[in-house]
Amino acid sequence: DAGITQSPRHKVTETGTPVTLRCHQTENHRYMYWYRQDPGHGLRLIHYSYGVKDTDKGEVSDGYSVSRSKTEDFLLTLESATSSQTSVYFCAISRLAGIGELFFGEGSRLTVL
Amino acid sequence: QQPVQSPQAVILREGEDAVINCSSSKALYSVHWYRQKHGEAPVFLMILLKGGEQKGHEKISASFNEKKQQSSLYLTASQLSYSGTYFCGTEASLSAGGTSYGKLTFGQGTILTVHP
């Protein structure tokens, strides 16, 4: 199994509070991604990284920011959580962009009350 | 824009075959297929690159028609373990606005249920 861990795995928070989800990998893969999964929508890309300090937006990036200061860590921050951000968040890593498989973390379930 | 998967759901008996389709409105560079069981992370099945090559292993194979921007996943002689939600993920070609960073756009999923 690919060495990828997400934390926290479950979190309940209130509207307006900041939240940070962490993705940690031990594979030294260059590419890292944050997806959210909601019923009926499949997986939607929030942000991705193609190297340390190199990040870009995905299709649903509003309300989210990311940082990658080390190869192994990719942080997803909700500056002010809203109920619409209640979701399951998956981090994924890949060694070869596009032609390499994605390895997914176990997911982080976030509930915003 | 999300690729469209069909059907949305399939119910099979063990041993039956199924086909899941994935269609995109954009020219594609690659198509990925993943399976996700309830409460778990998606797991990689296979990648197809433009060129129409059919790939597979064991009883699961797939094809990619780049001219039609379509891919199909073939599950032969289904087993109980095949149950789950299947997702295709597509990456647009550079000419269609894609990047070289592996930005996949996933379909909404196809729920496959295999009964004994």
PDB file of C-alpha atoms in Angstrom:
ATOM      1  CA  ASP A   1       0.000   0.000   0.000  1.00  0.00           C
ATOM      2  CA  ALA A   2       1.155   3.511  -0.829  1.00  0.00           C
ATOM      3  CA  GLY A   3       2.310   5.433   2.214  1.00  0.00           C
ATOM      4  CA  ILE A   4      -0.279   8.168   2.375  1.00  0.00           C
ATOM      5  CA  THR A   5      -2.082   9.306   5.495  1.00  0.00           C
ATOM      6  CA  GLN A   6      -4.681  11.967   6.095  1.00  0.00           C
ATOM      7  CA  SER A   7      -5.459  13.747   9.318  1.00  0.00           C
ATOM      8  CA  PRO A   8      -7.802  14.239  10.936  1.00  0.00           C
ATOM      9  CA  ARG A   9      -9.960  11.386   9.670  1.00  0.00           C
ATOM     10  CA  HIS A  10     -13.104  12.892  11.146  1.00  0.00           C
ATOM     11  CA  LYS A  11     -13.860  16.429  12.179  1.00  0.00           C
ATOM     12  CA  VAL A  12     -16.949  18.322  13.220  1.00  0.00           C
ATOM     13  CA  THR A  13     -16.697  22.080  13.271  1.00  0.00           C
ATOM     14  CA  GLU A  14     -18.887  25.143  13.256  1.00  0.00           C
ATOM     15  CA  THR A  15     -19.559  27.584  10.461  1.00  0.00           C
ATOM     16  CA  GLY A  16     -16.951  30.320  10.285  1.00  0.00           C
ATOM     17  CA  THR A  17     -14.122  28.419  11.915  1.00  0.00           C
ATOM     18  CA  PRO A  18     -10.847  27.682  10.109  1.00  0.00           C
ATOM     19  CA  VAL A  19     -10.021  24.069   9.331  1.00  0.00           C
ATOM     20  CA  THR A  20      -6.808  22.488   8.071  1.00  0.00           C
ATOM     21  CA  LEU A  21      -6.576  18.985   6.665  1.00  0.00           C
ATOM     22  CA  ARG A  22      -3.202  17.348   6.299  1.00  0.00           C
ATOM     23  CA  CYS A  23      -1.989  14.871   3.738  1.00  0.00           C
ATOM     24  CA  HIS A  24       1.310  13.166   4.428  1.00  0.00           C
ATOM     25  CA  GLN A  25       3.115  10.813   2.045  1.00  0.00           C
ATOM     26  CA  THR A  26       6.217   8.690   2.408  1.00  0.00           C
ATOM     27  CA  GLU A  27       6.531   7.826  -1.301  1.00  0.00           C
ATOM     28  CA  ASN A  28       8.385  10.969  -2.414  1.00  0.00           C
ATOM     29  CA  HIS A  29       5.856  11.419  -5.233  1.00  0.00           C
ATOM     30  CA  ARG A  30       5.935  14.769  -6.962  1.00  0.00           C
ATOM     31  CA  TYR A  31       2.226  15.206  -7.617  1.00  0.00           C
ATOM     32  CA  MET A  32      -0.382  15.626  -4.915  1.00  0.00           C
ATOM     33  CA  TYR A  33      -4.098  16.378  -5.184  1.00  0.00           C
ATOM     34  CA  TRP A  34      -7.043  17.256  -2.994  1.00  0.00           C
ATOM     35  CA  TYR A  35     -10.471  16.019  -4.043  1.00  0.00           C
ATOM     36  CA  ARG A  36     -13.846  16.315  -2.389  1.00  0.00           C
ATOM     37  CA  GLN A  37     -16.517  13.670  -2.791  1.00  0.00           C
ATOM     38  CA  ASP A  38     -20.209  14.375  -2.518  1.00  0.00           C
ATOM     39  CA  PRO A  39     -23.170  12.150  -3.443  1.00  0.00           C
ATOM     40  CA  GLY A  40     -24.034  12.475  -7.105  1.00  0.00           C
ATOM     41  CA  HIS A  41     -20.902  14.446  -7.944  1.00  0.00           C
ATOM     42  CA  GLY A  42     -18.162  11.874  -7.883  1.00  0.00           C
ATOM     43  CA  LEU A  43     -14.732  13.233  -7.081  1.00  0.00           C
ATOM     44  CA  ARG A  44     -14.032  16.883  -7.777  1.00  0.00           C
ATOM     45  CA  LEU A  45     -10.552  18.391  -7.805  1.00  0.00           C
ATOM     46  CA  ILE A  46      -9.995  21.245  -5.376  1.00  0.00           C
ATOM     47  CA  HIS A  47      -6.289  22.006  -5.702  1.00  0.00           C
ATOM     48  CA  TYR A  48      -3.202  20.182  -6.802  1.00  0.00           C
ATOM     49  CA  SER A  49       0.554  20.447  -6.467  1.00  0.00           C
ATOM     50  CA  TYR A  50       3.287  19.579  -8.932  1.00  0.00           C
ATOM     51  CA  GLY A  51       6.176  20.280  -6.599  1.00  0.00           C
ATOM     52  CA  VAL A  52       7.210  22.036  -3.432  1.00  0.00           C
ATOM     53  CA  LYS A  53       5.562  25.454  -3.378  1.00  0.00           C
ATOM     54  CA  ASP A  54       4.032  24.756  -6.807  1.00  0.00           C
ATOM     55  CA  THR A  55       0.265  24.595  -6.572  1.00  0.00           C
ATOM     56  CA  ASP A  56      -2.706  25.423  -8.732  1.00  0.00           C
ATOM     57  CA  LYS A  57      -6.484  25.491  -8.628  1.00  0.00           C
ATOM     58  CA  GLY A  58      -8.821  22.724  -9.584  1.00  0.00           C
ATOM     59  CA  GLU A  59     -12.466  22.917 -10.573  1.00  0.00           C
ATOM     60  CA  VAL A  60     -13.917  23.708  -7.119  1.00  0.00           C
ATOM     61  CA  SER A  61     -11.235  25.816  -5.435  1.00  0.00           C
ATOM     62  CA  ASP A  62     -13.365  28.683  -4.075  1.00  0.00           C
ATOM     63  CA  GLY A  63     -13.117  28.842  -0.286  1.00  0.00           C
ATOM     64  CA  TYR A  64     -10.029  26.631  -0.146  1.00  0.00           C
ATOM     65  CA  SER A  65      -6.306  27.273  -0.057  1.00  0.00           C
ATOM     66  CA  VAL A  66      -3.370  24.893  -0.041  1.00  0.00           C
ATOM     67  CA  SER A  67       0.277  24.869   0.853  1.00  0.00           C
ATOM     68  CA  ARG A  68       3.150  22.542   0.200  1.00  0.00           C
ATOM     69  CA  SER A  69       6.357  23.471   1.947  1.00  0.00           C
ATOM     70  CA  LYS A  70       7.781  19.950   1.893  1.00  0.00           C
ATOM     71  CA  THR A  71       7.511  17.132  -0.623  1.00  0.00           C
ATOM     72  CA  GLU A  72       5.736  14.921   1.865  1.00  0.00           C
ATOM     73  CA  ASP A  73       3.057  17.296   3.134  1.00  0.00           C
ATOM     74  CA  PHE A  74       0.126  18.929   1.351  1.00  0.00           C
ATOM     75  CA  LEU A  75      -2.208  20.991   3.490  1.00  0.00           C
ATOM     76  CA  LEU A  76      -5.760  21.982   2.616  1.00  0.00           C
ATOM     77  CA  THR A  77      -7.192  24.957   4.509  1.00  0.00           C
ATOM     78  CA  LEU A  78     -10.749  26.167   4.770  1.00  0.00           C
ATOM     79  CA  GLU A  79     -10.289  29.732   5.989  1.00  0.00           C
ATOM     80  CA  SER A  80     -13.888  30.062   7.156  1.00  0.00           C
ATOM     81  CA  ALA A  81     -15.811  26.831   6.903  1.00  0.00           C
ATOM     82  CA  THR A  82     -19.342  26.820   5.501  1.00  0.00           C
ATOM     83  CA  SER A  83     -21.999  24.107   5.558  1.00  0.00           C
ATOM     84  CA  SER A  84     -21.526  23.599   1.811  1.00  0.00           C
ATOM     85  CA  GLN A  85     -18.024  22.375   2.572  1.00  0.00           C
ATOM     86  CA  THR A  86     -19.368  19.396   4.494  1.00  0.00           C
ATOM     87  CA  SER A  87     -17.896  16.547   2.518  1.00  0.00           C
ATOM     88  CA  VAL A  88     -15.414  13.708   2.404  1.00  0.00           C
ATOM     89  CA  TYR A  89     -11.991  14.936   1.365  1.00  0.00           C
ATOM     90  CA  PHE A  90      -9.501  12.669  -0.335  1.00  0.00           C
ATOM     91  CA  CYS A  91      -5.847  13.329  -0.877  1.00  0.00           C
ATOM     92  CA  ALA A  92      -4.149  11.531  -3.746  1.00  0.00           C
ATOM     93  CA  ILE A  93      -0.572  11.192  -4.910  1.00  0.00           C
ATOM     94  CA  SER A  94       0.999  10.231  -8.196  1.00  0.00           C
ATOM     95  CA  ARG A  95       4.537   9.618  -9.364  1.00  0.00           C
ATOM     96  CA  LEU A  96       3.799  10.300 -13.027  1.00  0.00           C
ATOM     97  CA  ALA A  97       1.205  12.940 -13.814  1.00  0.00           C
ATOM     98  CA  GLY A  98      -1.491  11.736 -16.177  1.00  0.00           C
ATOM     99  CA  ILE A  99       0.078   8.401 -16.992  1.00  0.00           C
ATOM    100  CA  GLY A 100       0.571   7.275 -13.434  1.00  0.00           C
ATOM    101  CA  GLU A 101      -2.053   5.879 -11.153  1.00  0.00           C
ATOM    102  CA  LEU A 102      -3.458   7.906  -8.306  1.00  0.00           C
ATOM    103  CA  PHE A 103      -3.023   6.495  -4.819  1.00  0.00           C
ATOM    104  CA  PHE A 104      -5.720   7.798  -2.514  1.00  0.00           C
ATOM    105  CA  GLY A 105      -5.609   8.395   1.179  1.00  0.00           C
ATOM    106  CA  GLU A 106      -8.345   6.992   3.397  1.00  0.00           C
ATOM    107  CA  GLY A 107     -10.297  10.232   3.385  1.00  0.00           C
ATOM    108  CA  SER A 108     -11.230  12.898   5.910  1.00  0.00           C
ATOM    109  CA  ARG A 109     -14.880  13.326   6.745  1.00  0.00           C
ATOM    110  CA  LEU A 110     -15.653  16.955   7.574  1.00  0.00           C
ATOM    111  CA  THR A 111     -18.971  18.128   8.964  1.00  0.00           C
ATOM    112  CA  VAL A 112     -19.634  21.853   9.222  1.00  0.00           C
ATOM    113  CA  LEU A 113     -22.577  22.697  11.473  1.00  0.00           C
TER     114      LEU A 113
ATOM    115  CA  GLN B   1     -16.770  19.442 -17.556  1.00  0.00           C
ATOM    116  CA  GLN B   2     -17.439  16.054 -16.001  1.00  0.00           C
ATOM    117  CA  PRO B   3     -17.387  12.988 -18.222  1.00  0.00           C
ATOM    118  CA  VAL B   4     -20.704  11.181 -18.335  1.00  0.00           C
ATOM    119  CA  GLN B   5     -20.910   7.598 -17.162  1.00  0.00           C
ATOM    120  CA  SER B   6     -23.595   5.121 -18.085  1.00  0.00           C
ATOM    121  CA  PRO B   7     -25.407   3.321 -16.742  1.00  0.00           C
ATOM    122  CA  GLN B   8     -25.765   4.948 -13.324  1.00  0.00           C
ATOM    123  CA  ALA B   9     -26.342   1.583 -11.691  1.00  0.00           C
ATOM    124  CA  VAL B  10     -26.072  -2.082 -12.615  1.00  0.00           C
ATOM    125  CA  ILE B  11     -27.317  -5.157 -10.782  1.00  0.00           C
ATOM    126  CA  LEU B  12     -25.820  -8.509 -11.720  1.00  0.00           C
ATOM    127  CA  ARG B  13     -25.784 -12.117 -10.674  1.00  0.00           C
ATOM    128  CA  GLU B  14     -22.429 -13.743 -10.120  1.00  0.00           C
ATOM    129  CA  GLY B  15     -20.954 -14.830 -13.412  1.00  0.00           C
ATOM    130  CA  GLU B  16     -22.735 -12.238 -15.527  1.00  0.00           C
ATOM    131  CA  ASP B  17     -20.953  -9.612 -17.607  1.00  0.00           C
ATOM    132  CA  ALA B  18     -21.234  -5.834 -17.492  1.00  0.00           C
ATOM    133  CA  VAL B  19     -20.069  -2.845 -19.485  1.00  0.00           C
ATOM    134  CA  ILE B  20     -19.651   0.649 -18.063  1.00  0.00           C
ATOM    135  CA  ASN B  21     -19.238   3.558 -20.419  1.00  0.00           C
ATOM    136  CA  CYS B  22     -17.530   6.897 -20.005  1.00  0.00           C
ATOM    137  CA  SER B  23     -17.992   9.731 -22.463  1.00  0.00           C
ATOM    138  CA  SER B  24     -16.278  13.109 -22.586  1.00  0.00           C
ATOM    139  CA  SER B  25     -16.982  16.247 -24.578  1.00  0.00           C
ATOM    140  CA  LYS B  26     -13.264  17.050 -24.729  1.00  0.00           C
ATOM    141  CA  ALA B  27     -10.400  15.498 -26.617  1.00  0.00           C
ATOM    142  CA  LEU B  28      -8.676  13.218 -24.177  1.00  0.00           C
ATOM    143  CA  TYR B  29      -5.116  12.302 -23.381  1.00  0.00           C
ATOM    144  CA  SER B  30      -5.875   9.579 -20.901  1.00  0.00           C
ATOM    145  CA  VAL B  31      -8.677   7.741 -19.157  1.00  0.00           C
ATOM    146  CA  HIS B  32      -8.360   6.187 -15.725  1.00  0.00           C
ATOM    147  CA  TRP B  33     -10.681   3.704 -14.066  1.00  0.00           C
ATOM    148  CA  TYR B  34     -11.097   3.323 -10.307  1.00  0.00           C
ATOM    149  CA  ARG B  35     -13.309   1.243  -8.062  1.00  0.00           C
ATOM    150  CA  GLN B  36     -14.504   2.391  -4.673  1.00  0.00           C
ATOM    151  CA  LYS B  37     -16.140   0.238  -2.041  1.00  0.00           C
ATOM    152  CA  HIS B  38     -18.439   1.802   0.492  1.00  0.00           C
ATOM    153  CA  GLY B  39     -16.555   3.765   3.123  1.00  0.00           C
ATOM    154  CA  GLU B  40     -13.192   3.196   1.461  1.00  0.00           C
ATOM    155  CA  ALA B  41     -10.851   5.093  -0.804  1.00  0.00           C
ATOM    156  CA  PRO B  42     -10.960   4.657  -4.579  1.00  0.00           C
ATOM    157  CA  VAL B  43      -8.581   2.025  -5.887  1.00  0.00           C
ATOM    158  CA  PHE B  44      -6.859   2.155  -9.250  1.00  0.00           C
ATOM    159  CA  LEU B  45      -7.889  -0.366 -11.922  1.00  0.00           C
ATOM    160  CA  MET B  46      -6.209   0.780 -15.113  1.00  0.00           C
ATOM    161  CA  ILE B  47      -5.095   3.636 -17.340  1.00  0.00           C
ATOM    162  CA  LEU B  48      -5.675   3.981 -21.052  1.00  0.00           C
ATOM    163  CA  LEU B  49      -3.739   6.423 -23.165  1.00  0.00           C
ATOM    164  CA  LYS B  50      -4.835   7.793 -26.504  1.00  0.00           C
ATOM    165  CA  GLY B  51      -4.285   5.274 -29.236  1.00  0.00           C
ATOM    166  CA  GLY B  52      -7.305   3.026 -28.748  1.00  0.00           C
ATOM    167  CA  GLU B  53      -5.330   0.367 -26.936  1.00  0.00           C
ATOM    168  CA  GLN B  54      -7.340  -2.105 -24.950  1.00  0.00           C
ATOM    169  CA  LYS B  55      -5.880  -3.049 -21.640  1.00  0.00           C
ATOM    170  CA  GLY B  56      -6.880  -5.302 -18.861  1.00  0.00           C
ATOM    171  CA  HIS B  57      -6.022  -7.954 -16.425  1.00  0.00           C
ATOM    172  CA  GLU B  58      -7.871 -11.033 -15.311  1.00  0.00           C
ATOM    173  CA  LYS B  59     -11.521 -10.486 -16.065  1.00  0.00           C
ATOM    174  CA  ILE B  60     -11.569  -6.690 -16.184  1.00  0.00           C
ATOM    175  CA  SER B  61     -10.553  -4.909 -19.347  1.00  0.00           C
ATOM    176  CA  ALA B  62     -11.136  -1.546 -20.972  1.00  0.00           C
ATOM    177  CA  SER B  63     -10.987   0.200 -24.296  1.00  0.00           C
ATOM    178  CA  PHE B  64     -10.459   3.806 -25.312  1.00  0.00           C
ATOM    179  CA  ASN B  65     -11.771   5.322 -28.509  1.00  0.00           C
ATOM    180  CA  GLU B  66      -9.982   8.641 -28.710  1.00  0.00           C
ATOM    181  CA  LYS B  67     -11.897   9.785 -31.783  1.00  0.00           C
ATOM    182  CA  LYS B  68     -15.171   9.519 -29.928  1.00  0.00           C
ATOM    183  CA  GLN B  69     -13.657  10.496 -26.545  1.00  0.00           C
ATOM    184  CA  GLN B  70     -15.184   7.390 -25.067  1.00  0.00           C
ATOM    185  CA  SER B  71     -13.967   4.592 -22.888  1.00  0.00           C
ATOM    186  CA  SER B  72     -15.651   1.387 -21.814  1.00  0.00           C
ATOM    187  CA  LEU B  73     -14.884  -0.888 -18.891  1.00  0.00           C
ATOM    188  CA  TYR B  74     -15.679  -4.567 -19.372  1.00  0.00           C
ATOM    189  CA  LEU B  75     -16.273  -6.836 -16.399  1.00  0.00           C
ATOM    190  CA  THR B  76     -16.450 -10.484 -17.368  1.00  0.00           C
ATOM    191  CA  ALA B  77     -17.860 -13.300 -15.262  1.00  0.00           C
ATOM    192  CA  SER B  78     -18.504 -10.947 -12.364  1.00  0.00           C
ATOM    193  CA  GLN B  79     -17.627 -11.907  -8.815  1.00  0.00           C
ATOM    194  CA  LEU B  80     -19.084 -10.675  -5.534  1.00  0.00           C
ATOM    195  CA  SER B  81     -15.879  -8.727  -4.966  1.00  0.00           C
ATOM    196  CA  TYR B  82     -16.626  -6.597  -8.038  1.00  0.00           C
ATOM    197  CA  SER B  83     -19.393  -4.784  -6.195  1.00  0.00           C
ATOM    198  CA  GLY B  84     -18.697  -1.111  -5.675  1.00  0.00           C
ATOM    199  CA  THR B  85     -18.824   2.221  -7.425  1.00  0.00           C
ATOM    200  CA  TYR B  86     -16.768   2.583 -10.579  1.00  0.00           C
ATOM    201  CA  PHE B  87     -15.391   5.944 -11.628  1.00  0.00           C
ATOM    202  CA  CYS B  88     -13.734   7.008 -14.808  1.00  0.00           C
ATOM    203  CA  GLY B  89     -11.307   9.892 -14.606  1.00  0.00           C
ATOM    204  CA  THR B  90     -10.289  11.763 -17.713  1.00  0.00           C
ATOM    205  CA  GLU B  91      -7.453  14.089 -18.530  1.00  0.00           C
ATOM    206  CA  ALA B  92      -7.947  16.424 -21.452  1.00  0.00           C
ATOM    207  CA  SER B  93      -5.328  16.625 -24.146  1.00  0.00           C
ATOM    208  CA  LEU B  94      -3.208  19.746 -24.262  1.00  0.00           C
ATOM    209  CA  SER B  95      -5.077  20.945 -27.336  1.00  0.00           C
ATOM    210  CA  ALA B  96      -8.311  20.735 -25.381  1.00  0.00           C
ATOM    211  CA  GLY B  97      -7.031  22.765 -22.474  1.00  0.00           C
ATOM    212  CA  GLY B  98      -5.468  19.986 -20.469  1.00  0.00           C
ATOM    213  CA  THR B  99      -2.242  20.245 -18.572  1.00  0.00           C
ATOM    214  CA  SER B 100       0.634  17.891 -18.033  1.00  0.00           C
ATOM    215  CA  TYR B 101      -0.091  17.693 -14.324  1.00  0.00           C
ATOM    216  CA  GLY B 102      -2.484  14.798 -14.183  1.00  0.00           C
ATOM    217  CA  LYS B 103      -5.592  16.852 -13.489  1.00  0.00           C
ATOM    218  CA  LEU B 104      -8.282  14.221 -13.668  1.00  0.00           C
ATOM    219  CA  THR B 105     -11.960  15.014 -14.002  1.00  0.00           C
ATOM    220  CA  PHE B 106     -14.094  12.197 -12.661  1.00  0.00           C
ATOM    221  CA  GLY B 107     -17.484  10.994 -13.775  1.00  0.00           C
ATOM    222  CA  GLN B 108     -20.346  10.718 -11.320  1.00  0.00           C
ATOM    223  CA  GLY B 109     -19.826   7.000 -10.858  1.00  0.00           C
ATOM    224  CA  THR B 110     -21.603   3.753 -11.696  1.00  0.00           C
ATOM    225  CA  ILE B 111     -22.857   1.620  -8.826  1.00  0.00           C
ATOM    226  CA  LEU B 112     -22.312  -2.064  -9.522  1.00  0.00           C
ATOM    227  CA  THR B 113     -23.997  -4.647  -7.324  1.00  0.00           C
ATOM    228  CA  VAL B 114     -23.260  -8.332  -7.742  1.00  0.00           C
ATOM    229  CA  HIS B 115     -25.602 -10.822  -6.063  1.00  0.00           C
ATOM    230  CA  PRO B 116     -24.894 -14.509  -5.422  1.00  0.00           C
TER     231      PRO B 116
END
